[in-house]
Short mmCIF file of C-alpha atoms in Angstrom, two decimals:
data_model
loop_
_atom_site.label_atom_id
_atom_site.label_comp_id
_atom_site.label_asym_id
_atom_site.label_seq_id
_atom_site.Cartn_x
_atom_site.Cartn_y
_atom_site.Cartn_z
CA UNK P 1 -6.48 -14.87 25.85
CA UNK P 2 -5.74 -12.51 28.99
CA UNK P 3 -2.74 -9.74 28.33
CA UNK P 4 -0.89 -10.61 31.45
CA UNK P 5 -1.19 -14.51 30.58
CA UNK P 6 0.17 -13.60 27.07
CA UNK P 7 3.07 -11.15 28.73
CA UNK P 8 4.11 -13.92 31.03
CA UNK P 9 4.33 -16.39 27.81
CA UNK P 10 6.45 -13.87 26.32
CA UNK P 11 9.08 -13.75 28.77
CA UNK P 12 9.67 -17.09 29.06
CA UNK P 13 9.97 -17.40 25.15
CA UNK P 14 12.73 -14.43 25.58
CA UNK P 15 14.48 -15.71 28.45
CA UNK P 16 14.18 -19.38 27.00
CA UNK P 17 16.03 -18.24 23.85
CA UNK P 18 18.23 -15.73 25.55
CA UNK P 19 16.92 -12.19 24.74
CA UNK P 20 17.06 -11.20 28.32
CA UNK P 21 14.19 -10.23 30.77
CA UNK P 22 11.94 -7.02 29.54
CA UNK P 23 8.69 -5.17 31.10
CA UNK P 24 6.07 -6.79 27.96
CA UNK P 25 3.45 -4.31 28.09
CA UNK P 26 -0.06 -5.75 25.75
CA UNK P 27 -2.83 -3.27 25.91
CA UNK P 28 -4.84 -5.32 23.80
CA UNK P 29 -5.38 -9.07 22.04
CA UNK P 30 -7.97 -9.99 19.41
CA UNK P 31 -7.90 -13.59 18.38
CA UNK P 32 -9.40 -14.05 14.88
CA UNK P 33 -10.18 -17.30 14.64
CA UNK P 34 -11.76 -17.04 11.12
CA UNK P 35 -8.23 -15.43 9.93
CA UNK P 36 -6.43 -17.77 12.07
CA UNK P 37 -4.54 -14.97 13.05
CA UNK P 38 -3.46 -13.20 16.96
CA UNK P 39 -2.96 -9.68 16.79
CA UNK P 40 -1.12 -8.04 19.68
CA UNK P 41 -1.74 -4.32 20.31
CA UNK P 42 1.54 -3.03 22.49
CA UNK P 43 1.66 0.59 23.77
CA UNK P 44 4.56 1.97 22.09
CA UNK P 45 6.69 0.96 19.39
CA UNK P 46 9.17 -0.13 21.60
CA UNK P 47 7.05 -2.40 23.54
CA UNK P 48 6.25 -4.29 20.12
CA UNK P 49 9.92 -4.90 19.47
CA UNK P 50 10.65 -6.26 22.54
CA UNK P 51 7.53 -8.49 21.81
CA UNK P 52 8.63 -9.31 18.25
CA UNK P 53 11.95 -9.77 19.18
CA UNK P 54 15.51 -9.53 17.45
CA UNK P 55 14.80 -11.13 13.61
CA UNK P 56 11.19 -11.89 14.82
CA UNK P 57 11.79 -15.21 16.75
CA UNK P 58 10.00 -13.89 19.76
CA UNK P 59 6.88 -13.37 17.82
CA UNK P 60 7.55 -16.81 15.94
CA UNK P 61 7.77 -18.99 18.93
CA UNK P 62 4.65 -17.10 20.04
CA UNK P 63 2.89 -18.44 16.85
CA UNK P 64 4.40 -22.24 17.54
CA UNK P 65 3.24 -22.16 21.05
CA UNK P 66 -0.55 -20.97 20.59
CA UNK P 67 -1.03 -23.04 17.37
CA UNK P 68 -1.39 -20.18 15.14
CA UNK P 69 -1.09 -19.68 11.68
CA UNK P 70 -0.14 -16.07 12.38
CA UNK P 71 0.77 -13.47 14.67
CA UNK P 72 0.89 -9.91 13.97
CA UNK P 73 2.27 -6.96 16.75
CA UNK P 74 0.67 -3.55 16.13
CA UNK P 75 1.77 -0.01 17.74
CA UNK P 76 -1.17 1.96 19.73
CA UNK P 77 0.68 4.51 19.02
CA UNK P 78 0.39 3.91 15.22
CA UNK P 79 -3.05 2.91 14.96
CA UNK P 80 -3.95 6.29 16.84
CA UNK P 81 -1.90 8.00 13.77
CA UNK P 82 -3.93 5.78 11.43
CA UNK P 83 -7.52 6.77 12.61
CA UNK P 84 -6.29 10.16 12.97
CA UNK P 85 -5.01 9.91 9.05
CA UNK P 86 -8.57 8.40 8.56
CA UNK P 87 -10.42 11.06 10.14
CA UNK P 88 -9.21 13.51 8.53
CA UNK P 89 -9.94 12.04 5.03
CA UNK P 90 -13.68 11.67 6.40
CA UNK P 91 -13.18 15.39 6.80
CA UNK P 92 -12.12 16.33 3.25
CA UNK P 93 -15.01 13.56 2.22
CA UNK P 94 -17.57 15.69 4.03
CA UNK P 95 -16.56 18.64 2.27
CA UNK P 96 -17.39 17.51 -1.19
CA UNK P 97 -20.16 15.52 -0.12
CA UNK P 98 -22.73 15.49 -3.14
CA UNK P 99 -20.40 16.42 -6.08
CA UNK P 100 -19.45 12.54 -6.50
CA UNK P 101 -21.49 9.73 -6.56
CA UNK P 102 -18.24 7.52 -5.18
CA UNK P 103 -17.44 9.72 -1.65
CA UNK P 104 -20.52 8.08 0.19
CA UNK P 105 -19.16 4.44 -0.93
CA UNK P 106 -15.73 5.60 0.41
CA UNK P 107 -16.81 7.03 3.51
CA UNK P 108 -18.51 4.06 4.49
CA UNK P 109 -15.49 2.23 3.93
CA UNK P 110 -13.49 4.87 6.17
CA UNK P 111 -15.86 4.22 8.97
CA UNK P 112 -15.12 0.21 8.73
CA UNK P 113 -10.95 1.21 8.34
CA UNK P 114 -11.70 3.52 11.81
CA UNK P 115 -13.43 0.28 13.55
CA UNK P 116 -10.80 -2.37 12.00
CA UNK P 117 -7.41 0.15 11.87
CA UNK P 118 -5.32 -3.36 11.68
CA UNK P 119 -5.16 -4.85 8.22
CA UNK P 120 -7.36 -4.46 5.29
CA UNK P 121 -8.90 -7.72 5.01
CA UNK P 122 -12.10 -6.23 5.98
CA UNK P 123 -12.18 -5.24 2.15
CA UNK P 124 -12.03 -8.86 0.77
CA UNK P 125 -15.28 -9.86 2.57
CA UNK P 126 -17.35 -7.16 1.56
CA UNK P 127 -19.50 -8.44 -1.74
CA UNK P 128 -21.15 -5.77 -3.35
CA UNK P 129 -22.18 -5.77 -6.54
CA UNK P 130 -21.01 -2.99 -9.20
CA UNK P 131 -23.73 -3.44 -11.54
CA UNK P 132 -25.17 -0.09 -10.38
CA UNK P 133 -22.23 1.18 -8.67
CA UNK P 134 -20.65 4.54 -9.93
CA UNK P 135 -17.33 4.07 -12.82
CA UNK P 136 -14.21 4.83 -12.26
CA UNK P 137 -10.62 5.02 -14.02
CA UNK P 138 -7.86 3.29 -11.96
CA UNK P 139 -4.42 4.33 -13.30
CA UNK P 140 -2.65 0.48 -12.95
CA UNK P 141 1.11 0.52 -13.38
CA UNK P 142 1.16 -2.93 -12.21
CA UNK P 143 2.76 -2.53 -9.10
CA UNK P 144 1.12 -3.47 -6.03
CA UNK P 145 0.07 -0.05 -4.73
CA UNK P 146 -2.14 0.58 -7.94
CA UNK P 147 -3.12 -3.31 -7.99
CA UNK P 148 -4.18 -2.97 -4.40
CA UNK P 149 -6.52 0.34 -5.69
CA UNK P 150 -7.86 -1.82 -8.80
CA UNK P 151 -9.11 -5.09 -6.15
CA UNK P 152 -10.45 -2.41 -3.72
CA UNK P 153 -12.68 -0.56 -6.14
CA UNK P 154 -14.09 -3.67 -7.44
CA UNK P 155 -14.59 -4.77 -3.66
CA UNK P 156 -16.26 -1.57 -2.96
CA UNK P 157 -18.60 -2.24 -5.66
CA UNK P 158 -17.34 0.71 -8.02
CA UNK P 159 -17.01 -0.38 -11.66
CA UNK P 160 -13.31 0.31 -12.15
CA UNK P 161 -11.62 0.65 -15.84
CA UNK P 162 -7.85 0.11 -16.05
CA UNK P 163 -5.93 2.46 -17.72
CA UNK P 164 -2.13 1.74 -17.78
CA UNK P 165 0.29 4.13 -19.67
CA UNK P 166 2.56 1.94 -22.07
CA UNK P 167 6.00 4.14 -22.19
CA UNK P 168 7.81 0.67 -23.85
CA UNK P 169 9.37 -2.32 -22.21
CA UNK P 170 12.54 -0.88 -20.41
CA UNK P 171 9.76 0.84 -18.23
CA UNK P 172 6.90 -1.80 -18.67
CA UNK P 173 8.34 -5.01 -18.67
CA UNK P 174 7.21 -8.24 -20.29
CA UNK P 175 6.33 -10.18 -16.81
CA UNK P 176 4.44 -6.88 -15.47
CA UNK P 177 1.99 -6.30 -18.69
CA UNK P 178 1.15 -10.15 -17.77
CA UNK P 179 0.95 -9.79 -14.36
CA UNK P 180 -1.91 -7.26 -14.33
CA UNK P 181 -3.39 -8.66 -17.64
CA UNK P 182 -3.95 -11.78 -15.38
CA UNK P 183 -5.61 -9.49 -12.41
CA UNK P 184 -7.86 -7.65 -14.99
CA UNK P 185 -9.16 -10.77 -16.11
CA UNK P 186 -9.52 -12.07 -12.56
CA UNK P 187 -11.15 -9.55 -11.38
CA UNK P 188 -13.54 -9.13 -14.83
CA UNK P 189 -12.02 -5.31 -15.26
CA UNK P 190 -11.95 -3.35 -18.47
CA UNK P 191 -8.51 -2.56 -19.09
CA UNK P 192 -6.51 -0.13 -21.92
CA UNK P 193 -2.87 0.30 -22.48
CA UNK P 194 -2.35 4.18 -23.45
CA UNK P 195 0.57 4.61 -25.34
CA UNK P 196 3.25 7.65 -24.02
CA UNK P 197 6.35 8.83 -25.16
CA UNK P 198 9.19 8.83 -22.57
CA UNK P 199 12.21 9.30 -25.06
CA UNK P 200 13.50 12.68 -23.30
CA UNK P 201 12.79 11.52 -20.13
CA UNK P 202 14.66 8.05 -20.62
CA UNK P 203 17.71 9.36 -22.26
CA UNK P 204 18.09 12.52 -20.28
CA UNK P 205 17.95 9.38 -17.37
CA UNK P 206 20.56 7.33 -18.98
CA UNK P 207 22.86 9.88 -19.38
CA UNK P 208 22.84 11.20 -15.74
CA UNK P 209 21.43 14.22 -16.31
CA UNK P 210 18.71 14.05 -13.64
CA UNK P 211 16.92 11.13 -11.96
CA UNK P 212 13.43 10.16 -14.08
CA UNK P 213 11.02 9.13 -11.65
CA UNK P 214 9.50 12.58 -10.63
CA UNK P 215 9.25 13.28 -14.20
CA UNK P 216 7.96 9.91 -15.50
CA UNK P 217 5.16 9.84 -13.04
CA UNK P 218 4.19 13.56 -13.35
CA UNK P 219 3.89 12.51 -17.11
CA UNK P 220 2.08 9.10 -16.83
CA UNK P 221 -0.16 10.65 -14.35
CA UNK P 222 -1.04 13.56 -16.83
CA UNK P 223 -1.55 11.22 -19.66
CA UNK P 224 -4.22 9.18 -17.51
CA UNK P 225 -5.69 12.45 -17.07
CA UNK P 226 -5.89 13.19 -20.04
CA UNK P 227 -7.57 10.30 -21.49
CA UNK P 228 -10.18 10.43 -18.75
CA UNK P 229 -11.43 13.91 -19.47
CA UNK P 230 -12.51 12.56 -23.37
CA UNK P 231 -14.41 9.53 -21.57
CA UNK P 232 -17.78 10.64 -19.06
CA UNK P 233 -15.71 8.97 -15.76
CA UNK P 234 -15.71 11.63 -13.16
CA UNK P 235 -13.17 9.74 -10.74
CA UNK P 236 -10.00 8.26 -10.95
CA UNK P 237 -7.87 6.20 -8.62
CA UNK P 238 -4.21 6.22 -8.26
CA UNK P 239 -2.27 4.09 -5.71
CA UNK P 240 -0.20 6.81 -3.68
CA UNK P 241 0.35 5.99 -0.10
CA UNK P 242 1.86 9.06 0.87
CA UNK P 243 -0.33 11.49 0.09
CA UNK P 244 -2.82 10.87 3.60
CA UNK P 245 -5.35 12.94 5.31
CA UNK P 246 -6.94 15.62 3.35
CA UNK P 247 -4.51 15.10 0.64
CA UNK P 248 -5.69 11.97 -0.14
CA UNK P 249 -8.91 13.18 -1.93
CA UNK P 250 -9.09 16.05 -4.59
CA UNK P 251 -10.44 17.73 -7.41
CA UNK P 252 -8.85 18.30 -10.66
CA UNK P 253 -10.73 20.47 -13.22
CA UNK P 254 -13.52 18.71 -12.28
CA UNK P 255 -12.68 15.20 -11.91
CA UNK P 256 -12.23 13.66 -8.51
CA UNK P 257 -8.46 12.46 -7.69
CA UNK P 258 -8.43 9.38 -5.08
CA UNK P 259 -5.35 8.45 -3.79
CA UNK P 260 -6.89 5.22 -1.99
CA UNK P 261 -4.56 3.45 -0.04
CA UNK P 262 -3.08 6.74 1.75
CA UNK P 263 -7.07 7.11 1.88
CA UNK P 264 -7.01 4.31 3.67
CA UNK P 265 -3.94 5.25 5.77
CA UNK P 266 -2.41 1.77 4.65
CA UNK P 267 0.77 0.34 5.36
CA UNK P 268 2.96 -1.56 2.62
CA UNK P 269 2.67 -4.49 4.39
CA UNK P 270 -1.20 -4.32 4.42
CA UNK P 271 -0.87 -3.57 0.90
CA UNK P 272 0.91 -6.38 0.26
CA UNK P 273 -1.34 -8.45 2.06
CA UNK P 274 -4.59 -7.47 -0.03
CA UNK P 275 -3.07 -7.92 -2.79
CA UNK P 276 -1.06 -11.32 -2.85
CA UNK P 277 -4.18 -12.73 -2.03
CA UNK P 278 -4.95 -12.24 -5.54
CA UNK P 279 -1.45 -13.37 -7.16
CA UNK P 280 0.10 -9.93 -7.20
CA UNK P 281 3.75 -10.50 -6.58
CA UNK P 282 5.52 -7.89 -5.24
CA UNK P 283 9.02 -7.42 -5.49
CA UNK P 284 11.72 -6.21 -3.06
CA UNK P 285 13.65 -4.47 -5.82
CA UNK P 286 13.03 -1.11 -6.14
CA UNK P 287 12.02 0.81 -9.60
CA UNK P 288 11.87 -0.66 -12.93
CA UNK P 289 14.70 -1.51 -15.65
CA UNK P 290 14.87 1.83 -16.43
CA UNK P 291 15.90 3.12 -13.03
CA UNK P 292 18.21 0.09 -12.62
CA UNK P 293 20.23 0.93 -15.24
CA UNK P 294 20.15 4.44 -14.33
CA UNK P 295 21.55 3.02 -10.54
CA UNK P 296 24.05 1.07 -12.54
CA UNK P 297 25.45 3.86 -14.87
CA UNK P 298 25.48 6.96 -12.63
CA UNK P 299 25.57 5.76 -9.00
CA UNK P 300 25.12 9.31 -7.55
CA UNK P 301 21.69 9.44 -8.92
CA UNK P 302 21.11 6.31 -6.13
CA UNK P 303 20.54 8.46 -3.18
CA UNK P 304 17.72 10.04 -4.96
CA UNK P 305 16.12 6.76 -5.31
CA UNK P 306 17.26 6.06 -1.46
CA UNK P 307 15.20 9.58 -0.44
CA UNK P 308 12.28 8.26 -2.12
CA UNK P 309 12.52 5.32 0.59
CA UNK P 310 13.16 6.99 3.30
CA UNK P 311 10.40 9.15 2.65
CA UNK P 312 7.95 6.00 3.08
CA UNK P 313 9.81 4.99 5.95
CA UNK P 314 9.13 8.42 7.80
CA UNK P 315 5.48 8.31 6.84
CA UNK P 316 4.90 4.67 8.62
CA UNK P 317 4.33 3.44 4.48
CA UNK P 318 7.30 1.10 5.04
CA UNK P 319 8.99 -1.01 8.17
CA UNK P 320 12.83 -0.27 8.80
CA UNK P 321 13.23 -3.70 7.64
CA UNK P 322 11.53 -3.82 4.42
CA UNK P 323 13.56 -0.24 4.08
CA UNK P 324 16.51 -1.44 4.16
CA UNK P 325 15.80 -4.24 1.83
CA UNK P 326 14.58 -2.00 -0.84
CA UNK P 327 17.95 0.43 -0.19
CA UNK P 328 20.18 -3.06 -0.51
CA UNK P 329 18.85 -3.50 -4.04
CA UNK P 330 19.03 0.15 -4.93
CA UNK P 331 23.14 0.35 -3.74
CA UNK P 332 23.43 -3.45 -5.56
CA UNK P 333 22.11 -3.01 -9.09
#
C-alpha cells in the first residue's frame, strides 16, 4: 500500500472519531501477508502516536478497515537505536571470534535482527537442527525473558540445558515450576532444578531491612555459575534485556555470558510475542510472592521496585503503557 494513501486513511479515521486533524508522516509500510500483519514505520515517536492514536483506536480502526489481523506502528527513530544496539554486539562478537563455538551461530542471527529490526518472529521460522550444534546452559527462572532465551537457543540450533535455581515456593511458585516444566518438555530440553538457600535474603526482605531483588539475582546467578563450571558447557544464557551493546556478551573465568534478548536489542513486547507463541504466559504483576509481600509489609521499599521499571522504560525494554501497568500492581499489592 502507498504511504500517502495510508496517511490519507488515517486522517479520516481521526477526524471520523474525533481526534482532530494531524500532519501523519509514514516513511515506510511492509505488508506481511504470511503474518497477516501491517507494520507502519513513522519518523519519530510522535508521529506513531498520532498514528496509534489515544488508547490505540486509531491504529484499531486501521486494522478493521484493511482487513487485517494486525497492525503494528514502529519508531525510525527506535529501530535506528536497535541496529545501532545490534551493531555494536556484532562488534564485541568479532572480538572473541574463535574462543566459542556459539558466537558465529549468534552473529548470523544478528545479521538477520539488523535486516528484520521489527519483531523477532524471524527466529520461529528458522529450523536448524541441534544435533551437532554447540551446548549451552540457559539459566530459566520461568519468566518470559529467560523463556524467550530457552525457545531462541533451541531455534538457533544450540542444544540448550535448563538450569533453574529452586530458592522454595514463596520465590518459585507452584504454577511457575509447571509452567516451564511444560516448555522444557515442549521444546525436548534437559532441564535441572538447583537447590539455593535464600533464608537471609528472604527474612532480611520481610523485615524491611533492604529490598531482595539485587541480592536474590546476584545469588541465583552465581549459583548457575557455579554449577556450570563442574559440567564441560562453555556458555550460558541469561535473559537480561538491559544489558545491550557490548554488554550483552562476556566472559567469566572462562565461560561465555550471553545476555540474549538485550543481544538481540529486544523489546518486552517482542519478547512477549516469541514467547506466547509457545504458551508462556506472562503476567502484568511485577516480582514474585516474595516481593509482594515485601510491597505489602514495608511500602517504602515500593519505589525500589518502581526504579527497577523505570529503568526498562528509559532503555526502550518497556512501553509507557505496559509501565505503568506494572507500577499499578507494584503501589496495589
Amino acid at each position: 500500500m502507498d504511504a500517502d494513501e495510508l496517511a490519507g486513511m488515517i486522517r479520516d479515521i481521526r477526524k471520523d472519531i474525533g481526534h482532530g486533524d494531524a500532519d501523519i508522516r509514514i516513511v515506510d509500510v511492509v505488508l506481511d501477508e504470511k503474518r497477516d500483519s501491517l507494520l507502519i514505520v513513522a519518523p519519530d515517536r510522535s508521529d506513531k502516536s498520532a498514528i496509534i492514536g489515544k488508547g490505540g483506536w486509531v491504529a484499531g480502526r486501521l486494522r478493521e478497515k484493511l482487513g487485517v489481523g494486525r497492525v503494528h506502528v514502529e519508531a525510525e527513530t527506535d529501530i535506528i537505536i536497535r541496529r545501532h544496539r545490534v551493531g555494536l554486539a556484532l562488534e564485541r562478537i568479532s572480538e572473541l571470534e574463535g574462543s566459542f563455538r556459539v558466537l558465529k551461530i549468534l552473529e548470523e542471527a544478528l545479521k538477520m535482527r539488523m535486516e528484520y529490526p521489527s519483531g523477532l518472529e524471524f527466529l520461529l521460522e528458522l529450523s536448524r537442527s541441534g544435533a551437532d550444534g554447540p551446548e549451552v546452559a540457559v539459566a530459566l527462572s520461568g519468566g518470559v525473558d529467560s523463556s524467550f532465551s530457552l525457545i531462541a537457543a533451541v531455534k538457533l540450533g544450540l542444544r540448550p540445558f535448563a538450569l533453574t535455581v529452586d530458592p522454595g515456593t514463596i520465590i518459585l511458585p507452584g504454577h511457575i515450576r509447571r509452567s516451564l516444566e511444560e516448555l522444557c518438555s515442549l521444546l525436548g530440553v534437559r532441564h535441572e532444578y538447583i537447590g539455593a538457600e535464600l533464608g537471609d535474603i528472604q527474612s532480611g526482605a520481610l523485615d524491611g531491612r533492604f529490598h531482595p531483588c539485587g541480592r536474590c539475582s546476584g545469588l541465583i546467578e552465581s549459583t548457575v555459575m557455579d554449577k556450570i563450571r563442574n559440567m564441560e558447557i562453555d556458555t550460558v544464557i541469561f535473559g537480561d534485556l538491559l544489558s545491550t551493546g557490548y554488554q550483552s556478551v562476556n566472559v567469566d573465568d572462562g565461560i561465555l555470558r550471553v545476555n540474549l534478548p538485550a543481544l538481540f536489542a529486544a523489546s518486552k513486547q517482542e519478547v512477549r510475542s516469541v514467547a506466547s507463541l509457545h504458551g508462556v504466559r506472562s503476567s502484568m504483576n511485577f516480582g514474585c510472592p516474595l516481593l509482594g509481600e515485601v510491597h505489602r509489609r514495608h511500602p517504602h521499599l515500593r519505589r525500589y521496585s518502581i526504579q527497577r521499571v523505570l529503568r526498562e522504560t528509559r532503555a526502550g525494554v518497556l512501553e509507557p503503557g505496559e509501565a505503568l501497568d506494572l507500577i499499578w500492581s507494584i503501589c496495589s499489592p
